Short mmCIF file of C-alpha atoms and ligand atoms in Angstrom, two decimals:
data_model
loop_
_atom_site.label_atom_id
_atom_site.label_comp_id
_atom_site.label_asym_id
_atom_site.label_seq_id
_atom_site.Cartn_x
_atom_site.Cartn_y
_atom_site.Cartn_z
CA UNK A 11 24.91 21.30 5.56
CA UNK A 12 29.00 20.61 4.63
CA UNK A 13 31.28 22.18 3.76
CA UNK A 14 32.92 21.73 0.45
CA UNK A 15 35.82 20.42 0.14
CA UNK A 16 37.23 22.00 -2.96
CA UNK A 17 39.52 24.88 -1.82
CA UNK A 18 39.39 28.45 -3.70
CA UNK A 19 41.58 29.95 -4.81
CA UNK A 20 39.84 33.80 -4.29
CA UNK A 21 39.40 35.21 -0.86
CA UNK A 22 35.87 34.16 -0.58
CA UNK A 23 34.98 31.33 2.02
CA UNK A 24 34.31 27.57 -0.19
CA UNK A 25 30.99 28.10 -1.12
CA UNK A 26 28.39 25.44 1.71
CA UNK A 27 27.51 22.33 -0.17
CA UNK A 28 23.25 22.82 -0.57
CA UNK A 29 22.56 19.32 0.25
CA UNK A 30 18.57 19.49 0.11
CA UNK A 31 18.17 21.61 -2.80
CA UNK A 32 20.71 18.72 -4.83
CA UNK A 33 18.90 15.67 -3.41
CA UNK A 34 15.62 17.71 -4.62
CA UNK A 35 17.13 18.46 -7.43
CA UNK A 36 18.13 14.72 -7.92
CA UNK A 37 15.05 13.43 -7.13
CA UNK A 38 12.96 15.16 -9.71
CA UNK A 39 15.54 14.01 -12.26
CA UNK A 40 14.66 10.83 -11.27
CA UNK A 41 10.38 10.86 -10.98
CA UNK A 42 10.05 11.13 -7.33
CA UNK A 43 6.71 12.67 -7.32
CA UNK A 44 7.76 14.87 -3.66
CA UNK A 45 10.65 14.41 -1.76
CA UNK A 46 10.97 15.70 1.86
CA UNK A 47 13.36 15.72 5.01
CA UNK A 48 12.36 14.55 8.57
CA UNK A 49 14.82 14.07 11.26
CA UNK A 50 15.68 10.70 12.82
CA UNK A 51 12.81 11.22 15.77
CA UNK A 52 10.06 9.61 17.42
CA UNK A 53 7.45 11.09 15.41
CA UNK A 54 4.29 12.75 16.76
CA UNK A 55 1.52 10.12 17.21
CA UNK A 56 3.65 7.13 16.92
CA UNK A 57 2.54 6.80 20.88
CA UNK A 58 -0.98 5.42 19.39
CA UNK A 59 0.78 2.24 18.18
CA UNK A 60 1.19 0.64 20.88
CA UNK A 61 -2.64 1.22 21.88
CA UNK A 62 -3.68 0.20 18.17
CA UNK A 63 -2.16 -2.92 18.99
CA UNK A 64 -3.57 -3.38 22.20
CA UNK A 65 -6.67 -3.09 20.88
CA UNK A 66 -5.55 -6.00 18.31
CA UNK A 67 -6.49 -4.32 15.29
CA UNK A 68 -3.48 -5.77 13.54
CA UNK A 69 -5.59 -9.12 13.02
CA UNK A 70 -3.23 -11.89 12.08
CA UNK A 71 -0.10 -9.39 11.09
CA UNK A 72 1.89 -10.76 13.83
CA UNK A 73 4.46 -8.55 12.26
CA UNK A 74 3.54 -5.86 13.01
CA UNK A 75 3.50 -6.58 16.82
CA UNK A 76 6.82 -7.90 16.70
CA UNK A 77 9.37 -5.02 17.93
CA UNK A 78 6.46 -2.40 17.89
CA UNK A 79 9.45 -0.09 20.40
CA UNK A 80 12.00 -0.40 17.18
CA UNK A 81 8.93 0.65 14.89
CA UNK A 82 7.66 3.67 16.67
CA UNK A 83 11.42 4.90 16.98
CA UNK A 84 13.54 5.02 14.39
CA UNK A 85 16.45 5.50 15.99
CA UNK A 86 16.23 1.97 17.44
CA UNK A 87 16.32 0.76 14.17
CA UNK A 88 18.91 2.60 12.69
CA UNK A 89 21.22 4.47 15.80
CA UNK A 90 23.75 5.99 13.42
CA UNK A 91 20.35 8.18 11.45
CA UNK A 92 19.95 11.47 11.65
CA UNK A 93 17.76 12.66 8.92
CA UNK A 94 15.12 10.37 7.36
CA UNK A 95 14.57 11.30 3.56
CA UNK A 96 10.86 10.68 3.10
CA UNK A 97 9.90 10.42 -0.22
CA UNK A 98 7.08 9.35 -2.70
CA UNK A 99 6.08 8.42 -5.67
CA UNK A 100 2.21 8.52 -7.21
CA UNK A 101 0.55 5.13 -8.04
CA UNK A 102 -2.66 6.72 -9.04
CA UNK A 103 -4.51 5.04 -12.41
CA UNK A 104 -6.88 7.05 -14.26
CA UNK A 105 -8.34 3.94 -16.48
CA UNK A 106 -10.83 1.60 -15.88
CA UNK A 107 -10.48 -1.94 -15.15
CA UNK A 108 -10.16 -4.43 -18.98
CA UNK A 109 -11.36 -7.16 -17.16
CA UNK A 110 -13.84 -8.87 -14.18
CA UNK A 111 -12.16 -8.38 -11.12
CA UNK A 112 -10.47 -4.56 -9.57
CA UNK A 113 -7.33 -4.27 -8.43
CA UNK A 114 -5.96 -1.63 -6.06
CA UNK A 115 -3.91 0.71 -8.41
CA UNK A 116 -0.69 0.48 -6.83
CA UNK A 117 -1.34 -3.52 -7.31
CA UNK A 118 -1.86 -3.84 -11.05
CA UNK A 119 1.74 -3.21 -12.45
CA UNK A 120 5.13 -4.28 -11.02
CA UNK A 121 5.81 -4.64 -7.57
CA UNK A 122 6.67 -1.16 -6.14
CA UNK A 123 8.75 -2.39 -3.38
CA UNK A 124 11.34 -3.22 -6.43
CA UNK A 125 10.64 -0.10 -8.55
CA UNK A 126 10.96 2.53 -5.24
CA UNK A 127 14.28 0.56 -4.19
CA UNK A 128 15.92 0.86 -7.07
CA UNK A 129 15.01 4.47 -7.74
CA UNK A 130 15.80 5.30 -3.83
CA UNK A 131 19.25 3.54 -4.61
CA UNK A 132 20.57 5.82 -7.44
CA UNK A 133 18.91 8.55 -5.03
CA UNK A 134 21.48 7.90 -2.57
CA UNK A 135 24.32 6.84 -4.84
CA UNK A 136 24.25 10.33 -7.12
CA UNK A 137 24.13 12.47 -3.79
CA UNK A 138 24.87 10.71 0.06
CA UNK A 139 27.36 7.82 -1.71
CA UNK A 140 29.11 11.03 -2.63
CA UNK A 141 29.48 13.09 -0.20
CA UNK A 142 30.58 10.15 2.10
CA UNK A 143 27.54 9.83 3.86
CA UNK A 144 25.58 6.85 5.28
CA UNK A 145 22.63 5.46 3.86
CA UNK A 146 20.35 2.66 4.30
CA UNK A 147 16.83 2.59 1.87
CA UNK A 148 13.30 1.11 3.51
CA UNK A 149 10.69 0.56 1.47
CA UNK A 150 7.37 -0.46 3.63
CA UNK A 151 8.48 -3.46 4.87
CA UNK A 152 11.09 -2.23 7.44
CA UNK A 153 9.92 -1.23 10.81
CA UNK A 154 9.00 1.82 10.52
CA UNK A 155 5.86 4.19 10.94
CA UNK A 156 6.34 5.64 7.31
CA UNK A 157 3.19 7.95 7.18
CA UNK A 158 3.98 10.07 10.50
CA UNK A 159 7.58 10.46 9.07
CA UNK A 160 6.32 10.85 5.91
CA UNK A 161 3.89 13.89 7.46
CA UNK A 162 6.83 15.08 9.86
CA UNK A 163 8.82 15.71 6.94
CA UNK A 164 6.19 17.60 5.72
CA UNK A 165 5.11 15.76 2.47
CA UNK A 166 1.22 15.81 4.23
CA UNK A 167 -0.46 15.00 6.78
CA UNK A 168 -2.40 12.02 7.71
CA UNK A 169 -6.36 11.91 6.87
CA UNK A 170 -9.03 10.99 8.52
CA UNK A 171 -8.85 7.54 6.37
CA UNK A 172 -5.62 7.21 7.88
CA UNK A 173 -3.43 7.62 5.21
CA UNK A 174 -0.49 10.26 4.26
CA UNK A 175 -2.13 12.87 1.75
CA UNK A 176 -0.63 15.08 -0.52
CA UNK A 177 -2.04 18.56 -1.66
CA UNK A 178 -1.18 17.76 -5.52
CA UNK A 179 -1.26 13.87 -5.17
CA UNK A 180 -3.66 13.61 -2.46
CA UNK A 181 -3.43 9.33 -0.91
CA UNK A 182 -1.85 8.38 -3.92
CA UNK A 183 1.78 8.99 -2.98
CA UNK A 184 3.81 5.06 -2.21
CA UNK A 185 5.93 6.08 0.25
CA UNK A 186 9.58 4.55 0.70
CA UNK A 187 12.50 6.72 2.89
CA UNK A 188 16.80 6.15 2.93
CA UNK A 189 17.81 7.08 6.46
CA UNK A 190 21.64 8.85 6.96
CA UNK A 191 23.73 10.12 8.99
CA UNK A 192 23.72 13.90 7.65
CA UNK A 193 21.80 16.14 9.48
CA UNK A 194 20.06 18.17 6.35
CA UNK A 195 17.84 21.20 7.82
CA UNK A 196 14.37 19.01 8.51
CA UNK A 197 11.29 20.40 6.63
CA UNK A 198 8.61 22.23 7.75
CA UNK A 199 4.96 19.35 8.99
CA UNK A 200 1.63 20.31 7.02
CA UNK A 201 -1.28 21.18 8.60
CA UNK A 202 -4.24 19.00 8.46
CA UNK A 203 -6.72 19.46 5.75
CA UNK A 204 -9.57 17.10 6.22
CA UNK A 205 -11.75 19.78 7.77
CA UNK A 206 -15.74 18.68 8.70
CA UNK A 207 -14.77 16.35 5.72
CA UNK A 208 -15.62 12.74 6.25
CA UNK A 209 -15.98 11.18 2.46
CA UNK A 210 -13.88 8.43 3.66
CA UNK A 211 -15.22 7.28 6.55
CA UNK A 212 -18.63 7.38 5.50
CA UNK A 213 -17.68 5.14 2.10
CA UNK A 214 -15.81 2.64 3.75
CA UNK A 215 -17.79 -0.42 2.69
CA UNK A 216 -17.21 -2.29 6.03
CA UNK A 217 -17.04 0.38 8.41
CA UNK A 218 -13.85 -0.01 9.25
CA UNK A 219 -12.51 3.16 10.90
CA UNK A 220 -14.02 2.89 14.77
CA UNK A 221 -13.02 6.29 14.79
CA UNK A 222 -11.50 9.10 12.87
CA UNK A 223 -7.95 8.80 12.32
CA UNK A 224 -8.18 4.95 13.45
CA UNK A 225 -8.02 2.12 11.36
CA UNK A 226 -9.08 -1.62 12.60
CA UNK A 227 -7.36 -3.15 9.95
CA UNK A 228 -9.55 -6.65 10.83
CA UNK A 229 -12.05 -5.05 8.92
CA UNK A 230 -10.43 -3.37 6.23
CA UNK A 231 -10.96 -4.97 2.47
CA UNK A 232 -7.25 -4.27 1.61
CA UNK A 233 -6.01 -6.73 4.82
CA UNK A 234 -8.74 -8.83 4.30
CA UNK A 235 -8.14 -10.03 0.53
CA UNK A 236 -3.94 -9.47 0.58
CA UNK A 237 -3.54 -10.02 4.62
CA UNK A 238 -5.36 -12.32 5.81
CA UNK A 239 -4.73 -16.03 5.56
CA UNK A 240 -7.24 -18.80 5.56
CA UNK A 241 -11.03 -18.60 4.79
CA UNK A 242 -12.44 -14.77 4.77
CA UNK A 243 -15.25 -14.22 7.39
CA UNK A 244 -18.74 -14.66 5.11
CA UNK A 245 -19.49 -10.80 7.14
CA UNK A 246 -17.12 -9.86 4.65
CA UNK A 247 -17.77 -11.43 1.56
CA UNK A 248 -20.65 -9.94 -0.46
CA UNK A 249 -18.89 -6.35 0.59
CA UNK A 250 -15.55 -6.97 -1.06
CA UNK A 251 -17.78 -7.04 -4.42
CA UNK A 252 -15.03 -6.84 -7.45
CA UNK A 253 -12.13 -6.46 -5.88
CA UNK A 254 -9.60 -8.90 -6.11
CA UNK A 255 -6.53 -7.04 -4.23
CA UNK A 256 -6.75 -4.53 -1.77
CA UNK A 257 -9.68 -1.66 -1.91
CA UNK A 258 -8.75 1.94 -3.02
CA UNK A 259 -12.88 2.87 -1.48
CA UNK A 260 -11.45 5.04 0.69
CA UNK A 261 -8.43 6.83 -1.43
CA UNK A 262 -11.51 7.48 -4.12
CA UNK A 263 -13.58 9.64 -2.58
CA UNK A 264 -10.77 12.19 -1.23
CA UNK A 265 -10.97 15.25 -2.18
CA UNK A 266 -7.25 15.82 -2.27
CA UNK A 267 -7.53 14.47 -5.90
CA UNK A 268 -9.05 17.03 -7.75
CA UNK A 269 -5.68 17.80 -8.49
CA UNK A 270 -4.19 14.23 -8.97
CA UNK A 271 -2.80 13.05 -11.98
CA UNK A 272 -2.70 9.42 -13.75
CA UNK A 273 1.03 8.45 -12.68
CA UNK A 274 3.75 8.88 -14.18
CA UNK A 275 5.80 5.90 -13.34
CA UNK A 276 5.96 2.88 -15.59
CA UNK A 277 6.48 0.27 -13.36
CA UNK A 278 2.75 0.64 -12.11
CA UNK A 279 1.20 0.89 -15.55
CA UNK A 280 -2.15 -2.00 -15.47
CA UNK A 281 -0.80 -5.35 -17.30
CA UNK A 282 -3.22 -7.40 -18.78
CA UNK A 283 -5.00 -10.52 -17.43
CA UNK A 284 -6.65 -13.04 -18.76
CA UNK A 285 -10.46 -13.38 -17.56
CA UNK A 286 -11.26 -15.02 -13.65
CA UNK A 287 -12.05 -18.28 -14.84
CA UNK A 288 -9.49 -18.69 -16.89
CA UNK A 289 -6.94 -18.15 -13.77
CA UNK A 290 -9.13 -20.14 -11.73
CA UNK A 291 -8.03 -23.70 -13.73
CA UNK A 292 -4.03 -21.99 -12.88
CA UNK A 293 -1.68 -25.06 -10.78
CA UNK A 294 1.07 -22.86 -9.19
CA UNK A 295 4.01 -22.81 -11.30
CA UNK A 296 1.49 -21.48 -13.42
CA UNK A 297 0.56 -18.81 -10.84
CA UNK A 298 4.31 -18.13 -10.00
CA UNK A 299 5.20 -17.74 -13.71
CA UNK A 300 1.97 -14.88 -13.80
CA UNK A 301 2.76 -13.13 -11.43
CA UNK A 302 6.06 -13.29 -10.02
CA UNK A 303 7.27 -9.36 -9.57
CA UNK A 304 3.82 -8.26 -8.94
CA UNK A 305 2.37 -7.73 -5.24
CA UNK A 306 0.23 -10.56 -6.15
CA UNK A 307 3.20 -12.93 -5.72
CA UNK A 308 3.13 -13.01 -2.53
CA UNK A 309 -0.45 -13.71 -1.67
CA UNK A 310 0.47 -17.25 -3.49
CA UNK A 311 -1.88 -18.97 -5.45
CA UNK A 312 -4.30 -20.26 -2.57
CA UNK A 313 -4.94 -16.52 -1.65
CA UNK A 314 -5.60 -15.72 -5.36
CA UNK A 315 -7.94 -18.30 -5.94
CA UNK A 316 -10.26 -17.47 -2.88
CA UNK A 317 -10.31 -13.82 -3.49
CA UNK A 318 -11.27 -14.81 -7.26
CA UNK A 319 -14.02 -17.54 -6.17
CA UNK A 320 -15.70 -14.22 -4.09
CA UNK A 321 -15.35 -11.96 -6.38
CA UNK A 322 -17.21 -14.47 -8.89
CA UNK A 323 -19.91 -15.27 -6.04
CA UNK A 324 -20.88 -11.68 -6.01
CA UNK A 325 -20.42 -10.42 -9.64
CA UNK A 326 -20.07 -14.11 -11.50
CA UNK A 327 -23.10 -15.44 -14.07
CA UNK A 328 -24.46 -19.24 -14.61
CA UNK A 329 -21.76 -19.27 -17.22
CA UNK A 330 -18.62 -19.48 -13.98
CA UNK A 331 -20.06 -22.29 -13.02
CA UNK A 332 -18.34 -24.88 -14.83
CA UNK A 333 -14.54 -23.30 -13.75
CA UNK A 334 -15.81 -22.68 -10.08
CA UNK A 335 -17.32 -26.51 -9.62
CA UNK A 336 -14.01 -27.44 -11.03
CA UNK A 337 -12.14 -25.72 -8.13
CA UNK A 338 -14.54 -27.62 -5.81
CA UNK A 339 -11.85 -30.42 -6.19
CA UNK A 340 -8.81 -27.99 -5.47
CA UNK A 341 -6.40 -29.35 -3.74
CA UNK A 342 -6.82 -26.47 -1.40
CA UNK A 343 -9.17 -26.75 1.16
CA UNK A 344 -9.60 -23.02 1.46
CA UNK A 345 -10.40 -22.66 -2.45
CA UNK A 346 -12.59 -25.83 -2.49
CA UNK A 347 -14.62 -23.66 0.48
CA UNK A 348 -14.72 -20.78 -1.00
CA UNK A 349 -15.56 -22.07 -4.71
CA UNK A 350 -19.32 -23.94 -3.66
CA UNK A 351 -19.94 -20.44 -1.62
CA UNK A 352 -19.66 -18.50 -4.89
CA UNK A 353 -21.72 -21.50 -6.71
CA UNK A 354 -24.30 -21.36 -3.99
CA UNK A 355 -24.18 -17.56 -4.21
CA UNK A 356 -24.74 -17.10 -8.30
CA UNK A 357 -27.05 -20.35 -8.47
CA UNK A 358 -29.23 -18.27 -5.66
CA UNK A 359 -28.94 -15.12 -7.65
CA UNK A 360 -29.74 -17.07 -11.26
CA UNK A 361 -31.67 -20.50 -10.02
CA UNK A 362 -31.86 -23.02 -12.77
CA UNK A 363 -35.00 -24.21 -13.94
CA UNK A 364 -34.12 -28.18 -13.48
CA UNK A 365 -33.01 -27.09 -9.85
CA UNK A 366 -36.48 -27.89 -6.98
CA UNK A 367 -37.38 -23.75 -6.31
CA UNK A 368 -36.07 -22.81 -2.99
CA UNK A 369 -38.98 -22.56 0.23
C1 B12 B 426 0.03 -2.74 8.16
C2 B12 B 426 -0.48 -1.50 6.91
C3 B12 B 426 -1.18 -1.79 6.56
C4 B12 B 426 -2.43 -2.33 7.15
C5 B12 B 426 -3.12 -1.43 7.93
C6 B12 B 426 -3.48 0.18 7.69
C7 B12 B 426 -3.40 1.55 8.58
N1 B12 B 426 -3.79 2.27 8.10
O1 B12 B 426 -2.37 1.18 9.76
C8 B12 B 426 -3.71 -2.76 5.96
C9 B12 B 426 -3.32 -4.32 5.03
C10 B12 B 426 -4.88 -2.55 6.14
C11 B12 B 426 -3.27 -1.61 4.91
C12 B12 B 426 -3.55 -1.37 3.82
C13 B12 B 426 -3.62 0.17 3.12
N2 B12 B 426 -2.42 0.08 3.19
CO1 B12 B 426 -0.98 -0.25 4.41
N3 B12 B 426 0.35 -0.70 5.33
C14 B12 B 426 0.68 -0.67 6.45
C15 B12 B 426 2.09 -0.41 7.18
C16 B12 B 426 3.21 -2.01 6.54
C17 B12 B 426 2.73 0.39 8.48
C18 B12 B 426 1.37 1.08 8.42
C19 B12 B 426 0.69 1.20 10.40
O2 B12 B 426 2.27 1.43 10.68
N4 B12 B 426 0.32 0.69 10.90
C20 B12 B 426 -0.39 1.16 12.56
C21 B12 B 426 -0.91 1.90 12.79
C22 B12 B 426 -0.99 2.29 14.08
O3 B12 B 426 -0.36 3.54 11.85
P1 B12 B 426 -1.33 5.01 11.45
O4 B12 B 426 -2.13 4.26 10.68
O5 B12 B 426 0.08 5.59 10.41
O6 B12 B 426 -1.67 5.07 13.50
C23 B12 B 426 -1.42 6.69 13.35
C24 B12 B 426 -3.21 6.88 13.58
O7 B12 B 426 -3.77 6.03 12.44
C25 B12 B 426 -3.71 7.41 14.38
N5 B12 B 426 -3.70 6.41 15.07
C26 B12 B 426 -3.98 4.98 15.47
N6 B12 B 426 -3.89 4.48 16.06
C27 B12 B 426 -5.06 5.46 16.88
C28 B12 B 426 -5.80 5.54 18.02
C29 B12 B 426 -6.06 6.68 19.03
C30 B12 B 426 -6.77 6.43 20.09
C31 B12 B 426 -5.99 7.06 18.36
C32 B12 B 426 -6.29 8.69 18.53
C33 B12 B 426 -4.75 7.90 16.96
C34 B12 B 426 -4.50 6.78 16.07
O8 B12 B 426 -1.61 7.73 14.83
C35 B12 B 426 -1.07 6.99 14.45
C36 B12 B 426 0.37 7.43 14.07
O9 B12 B 426 -0.17 9.25 13.83
C37 B12 B 426 2.84 0.88 5.71
C38 B12 B 426 4.11 0.85 5.68
C39 B12 B 426 4.93 1.71 6.90
N7 B12 B 426 6.09 1.18 6.86
O10 B12 B 426 4.64 2.11 7.70
C40 B12 B 426 1.56 0.90 5.01
C41 B12 B 426 1.15 1.96 4.45
C42 B12 B 426 0.20 2.80 5.08
N8 B12 B 426 0.25 1.34 3.14
C43 B12 B 426 -0.01 1.69 1.98
C44 B12 B 426 -1.42 1.47 1.28
C45 B12 B 426 -1.31 2.27 -0.23
C46 B12 B 426 -2.24 1.12 1.63
C47 B12 B 426 -3.37 1.12 0.82
C48 B12 B 426 -3.98 2.08 -0.10
C49 B12 B 426 -3.60 -0.69 -0.11
C50 B12 B 426 -5.03 -0.77 -0.72
N9 B12 B 426 -4.84 0.52 -1.80
O11 B12 B 426 -5.39 -1.66 -0.87
C51 B12 B 426 -4.36 0.30 2.00
C52 B12 B 426 -5.03 1.41 3.04
C53 B12 B 426 -6.05 1.40 4.40
C54 B12 B 426 -6.35 2.46 4.99
N10 B12 B 426 -7.13 2.91 4.61
O12 B12 B 426 -5.11 2.81 5.69
C55 B12 B 426 1.04 3.30 2.19
C56 B12 B 426 0.43 4.30 2.44
C57 B12 B 426 0.79 5.23 1.61
C58 B12 B 426 0.09 6.49 1.67
N11 B12 B 426 0.09 7.80 1.41
O13 B12 B 426 -0.39 6.87 3.03
C59 B12 B 426 2.05 2.69 3.03
C60 B12 B 426 2.76 3.96 3.44
C61 B12 B 426 2.93 1.82 2.54
C62 B12 B 426 3.95 2.44 1.45
N12 B12 B 426 5.35 2.14 1.47
O14 B12 B 426 3.79 2.87 0.60
N13 B12 B 426 -1.83 -0.61 5.08
S1 SF4 B 427 -9.67 0.05 2.55
FE1 SF4 B 427 -11.45 0.45 1.91
S2 SF4 B 427 -12.54 -1.60 3.17
FE2 SF4 B 427 -9.96 -0.08 3.51
S3 SF4 B 427 -10.80 0.98 5.11
FE3 SF4 B 427 -10.47 1.82 3.32
S4 SF4 B 427 -12.64 2.20 2.38
FE4 SF4 B 427 -12.18 0.61 3.87
S1 SF4 B 428 -11.71 11.99 2.56
FE1 SF4 B 428 -11.67 13.96 3.58
S2 SF4 B 428 -11.45 13.48 5.73
FE2 SF4 B 428 -10.89 11.27 4.55
S3 SF4 B 428 -9.00 11.87 4.10
FE3 SF4 B 428 -9.73 12.79 2.12
S4 SF4 B 428 -10.05 15.65 2.87
FE4 SF4 B 428 -9.14 14.00 4.84
#
């Protein structure tokens, strides 16, 4: 808390500026769904990061293993920081997909990194900057453990699916942080309210949780469809089902969704897309034009087409075969391999009369 520099003409001392309340009011006006304050300290549980990495649970996300000491300790990332202001915006989408193929709720519209950063910048400029405090904005890609920090800031608790669960918005908050040299009284960390529930663990299609509260990312469909480069191991292809990008299974089943509403954030609104076979014919220029400014852009064309082929292999029909046959001549060998796999899957489901019967 800082004292206002405006001098008072009466006998009372100047009123203290209630930074926390002003930040909360401003955040609500800007459309944030949650806000809290954590001290810029190592969050409880951060010590598990090293163990998690030693088990290679990060798969090919090499960037998670780089600077792991820095990632676990916000003070190493920013020595000036005294407080971490954590904000959340719900990404929940309640309408079913318009076309074949599902995209995770957070990725159906514009890139949240941009919209959240923009909102956090407005928050910092309207408050911290006017008080002369420093600020540094972090959304997802900075080396910070956002979930344990958000839990420390009282936004919720890390559930058995490892996600930050908020009592009103469930697991749907997308998180962003502002590191500042201003000292703000920390919020009270929340209790774990998972109790005996195991819905998320039971619902996971790939059994990606070796134990409650721990995720082996190598088995997670969000990792496989977004982060994993190259060919997707065959054991996971049918489990991908109709998921084109990410997976919401362990979010959808959480009982803490009971009060969760559709996101108010317009940038999460789903952008309509053409059918899968149309997108399969796109060259790189068309892909970039269509997906620039969305989370799908960073997949690049190859991984997007790879994912389309898997989904068609799982839910497609003989009508999709011409498009897949064309992709068997794609310049990208991963696309060619997945298109061939998809054709085999469809032909196994719908044997054509001119093919010899399978023995
Ligand atoms: C790497 C990453 C991934 C990886 C790994 C996920 C993971 N659980 O670690 C993959 C690609 C799989 C992924 C998937 C998703 N992600 Co992600 N991801 C991240 C990222 C960049 C880092 C997370 C991290 O530090 N992981 C390392 C592990 C060690 O951290 P942890 O899970 O917090 O570990 C805690 C516990 O699991 C436990 N623990 C861990 N290991 C061990 C070992 C033992 C023995 C014990 C006892 C405990 C224990 O202790 C730790 C500290 O509390 C964050 C952004 C950020 N900078 O934080 C976003 C983030 C976590 N992702 C997010 C989202 C939305 C998703 C998806 C829902 C997207 C989707 N719909 O497809 C899925 C959800 C999958 C899931 N159930 O986690 C959001 C989550 C928001 C929220 N409300 O929680 C974040 C915060 C991004 C953001 N800015 O909003 N993600
Ligand atoms: S996102 Fe899907 S695959 Fe990953 S842990 Fe959750 S349910 Fe399992
Ligand atoms: S589904 Fe159940 S166990 Fe999983 S995070 Fe939600 S409350 Fe916790």
